[in-house]
């Protein structure tokens, strides 16, 4: 037997083992600050880069025409289109959908085809998009990681497809974004999406903080990775060197909540609370809006911090997620390398906080369904402080 064939067989055996263990590792590639994973789809297989999005549920990528100019592309990255007719394993499933996101819109028919990633092979439904306004996305589409209850066009999410097939060792996925959060130069960085397990033992220093996930909509259902928020506070050093703390407490009212969304590039705070949020860290939001205050990256330091207190259990009323100022530094504001993006944006909806990448990139996160069937789900989301060697570089 030729050596090449022997190696191929050994690789195939390893892939089998990975699948049998029910844990699928998908390395993360950063392109222009977007976290992407790749899947191989169809027969013959073609590789597609998909943006990780815990804030939506559909998996989609562009079709051939959309990739070749029918859809706007200002991303500076190549796009690979998928053609269901060119794949011997692809089929239309007779549905289609138009999906509205906060930042764009897509539309296309629903299809089913073979997916391969991390040594596993499975049949996956997704939208084969012929219209997309996501001109800036440096890849082919999205991998939606919110709940299947909000998937579009009769498709199912990747995690819940694998869960329903009994292909995952545990009903969860873990996410480590990596040390390099800007661009990994066309290769995977050190971040990974782990389907069917989580790697706290490797990445996390200390205990995980688990937040309960709440239901949404009518009838009530798990839709997003959303947790009830009881209060927030910020603290900084006042002129006299004393620590000054301020915040808002919805004590017992369950009036606020936060959605954890890797598809959002900011932390958005309701407009009613955003001035107080800035005051709490010693900054003036009006001065930022009027460009009198261009935040320098040196102003993002550990002398200030923000604490989001989510609902806990019987023994612990609050479960806190804490960020220090240095962790919130994202350079590039006002086209300057020494200026950093204002840490909070103003949102419209009262009581609605959106926690995007500036928060999520700082933690090891675990998205746990807590059961293998939708009727058995008791979902929670876990946050772990990264060990020193895994902390992102600014
Ligand atoms: C981020 O990556 C882009 C390429 O996508 C590069 O042009 C830019 O200089 C990088 N910025 C930093 C701060 O490294
Ligand atoms: C998308 O645009 C970039 C240039 O901005 C180009 O390099 C790339 O080839 C385009 N992708 C496709 C599939 O045309
Ligand atoms: C995918 O579905 C086809 C048709 O139903 C079936 O023949 C094939 O075995 C399935 N493949 C996997 C990996 O489940
Ligand atoms: C999918 O298509 C079938 C047949 O047209 C229809 O009955 C069903 O409601 C559609 N499902 C979704 C979720 O769009
Ligand atoms: C830390 O940041 C604050 C602004 O948030 C700034 O006033 C202070 O000078 C900074 N401290 C250091 C040591 O850079």
mmCIF file with all atom_site columns, C-alpha atoms and ligand atoms in Angstrom, residues 93-97 110 151-155, ligand 4:
data_model
loop_
_atom_site.group_PDB
_atom_site.id
_atom_site.type_symbol
_atom_site.label_atom_id
_atom_site.label_alt_id
_atom_site.label_comp_id
_atom_site.label_asym_id
_atom_site.label_entity_id
_atom_site.label_seq_id
_atom_site.pdbx_PDB_ins_code
_atom_site.Cartn_x
_atom_site.Cartn_y
_atom_site.Cartn_z
_atom_site.occupancy
_atom_site.B_iso_or_equiv
_atom_site.pdbx_formal_charge
_atom_site.auth_seq_id
_atom_site.auth_comp_id
_atom_site.auth_asym_id
_atom_site.auth_atom_id
_atom_site.pdbx_PDB_model_num
ATOM   1  C CA . UNK A 1 93  ? -37.052 20.966 0.275  1.00 0.00 ? 93  UNK A CA 1
ATOM   2  C CA . UNK A 1 94  ? -39.889 23.046 -1.171 1.00 0.00 ? 94  UNK A CA 1
ATOM   3  C CA . UNK A 1 95  ? -39.700 26.026 1.187  1.00 0.00 ? 95  UNK A CA 1
ATOM   4  C CA . UNK A 1 96  ? -38.082 29.419 1.038  1.00 0.00 ? 96  UNK A CA 1
ATOM   5  C CA . UNK A 1 97  ? -37.741 32.447 3.240  1.00 0.00 ? 97  UNK A CA 1
ATOM   6  C CA . UNK A 1 110 ? -34.425 26.037 1.505  1.00 0.00 ? 110 UNK A CA 1
ATOM   7  C CA . UNK A 1 151 ? -35.224 29.053 12.167 1.00 0.00 ? 151 UNK A CA 1
ATOM   8  C CA . UNK A 1 152 ? -36.650 30.160 8.842  1.00 0.00 ? 152 UNK A CA 1
ATOM   9  C CA . UNK A 1 153 ? -37.999 28.330 5.792  1.00 0.00 ? 153 UNK A CA 1
ATOM   10 C CA . UNK A 1 154 ? -38.408 24.959 7.550  1.00 0.00 ? 154 UNK A CA 1
ATOM   11 C CA . UNK A 1 155 ? -34.640 24.677 8.090  1.00 0.00 ? 155 UNK A CA 1
HETATM 12 C C1 . LIG B 2 .   ? -42.832 24.579 4.078  1.00 0.00 ? 4   LIG B C1 1
HETATM 13 O O1 . LIG B 2 .   ? -43.562 24.284 2.901  1.00 0.00 ? 4   LIG B O1 1
HETATM 14 C C2 . LIG B 2 .   ? -44.752 23.519 3.132  1.00 0.00 ? 4   LIG B C2 1
HETATM 15 C C3 . LIG B 2 .   ? -45.331 23.143 1.773  1.00 0.00 ? 4   LIG B C3 1
HETATM 16 O O2 . LIG B 2 .   ? -45.522 24.292 0.988  1.00 0.00 ? 4   LIG B O2 1
HETATM 17 C C4 . LIG B 2 .   ? -45.714 24.344 3.985  1.00 0.00 ? 4   LIG B C4 1
HETATM 18 O O3 . LIG B 2 .   ? -46.861 23.596 4.265  1.00 0.00 ? 4   LIG B O3 1
HETATM 19 C C5 . LIG B 2 .   ? -45.011 24.702 5.286  1.00 0.00 ? 4   LIG B C5 1
HETATM 20 O O4 . LIG B 2 .   ? -45.854 25.555 6.047  1.00 0.00 ? 4   LIG B O4 1
HETATM 21 C C6 . LIG B 2 .   ? -43.699 25.398 5.024  1.00 0.00 ? 4   LIG B C6 1
HETATM 22 N N1 . LIG B 2 .   ? -43.000 25.569 6.294  1.00 0.00 ? 4   LIG B N1 1
HETATM 23 C C7 . LIG B 2 .   ? -42.388 26.691 6.639  1.00 0.00 ? 4   LIG B C7 1
HETATM 24 C C8 . LIG B 2 .   ? -41.803 26.723 7.993  1.00 0.00 ? 4   LIG B C8 1
HETATM 25 O O5 . LIG B 2 .   ? -42.311 27.646 5.893  1.00 0.00 ? 4   LIG B O5 1
#
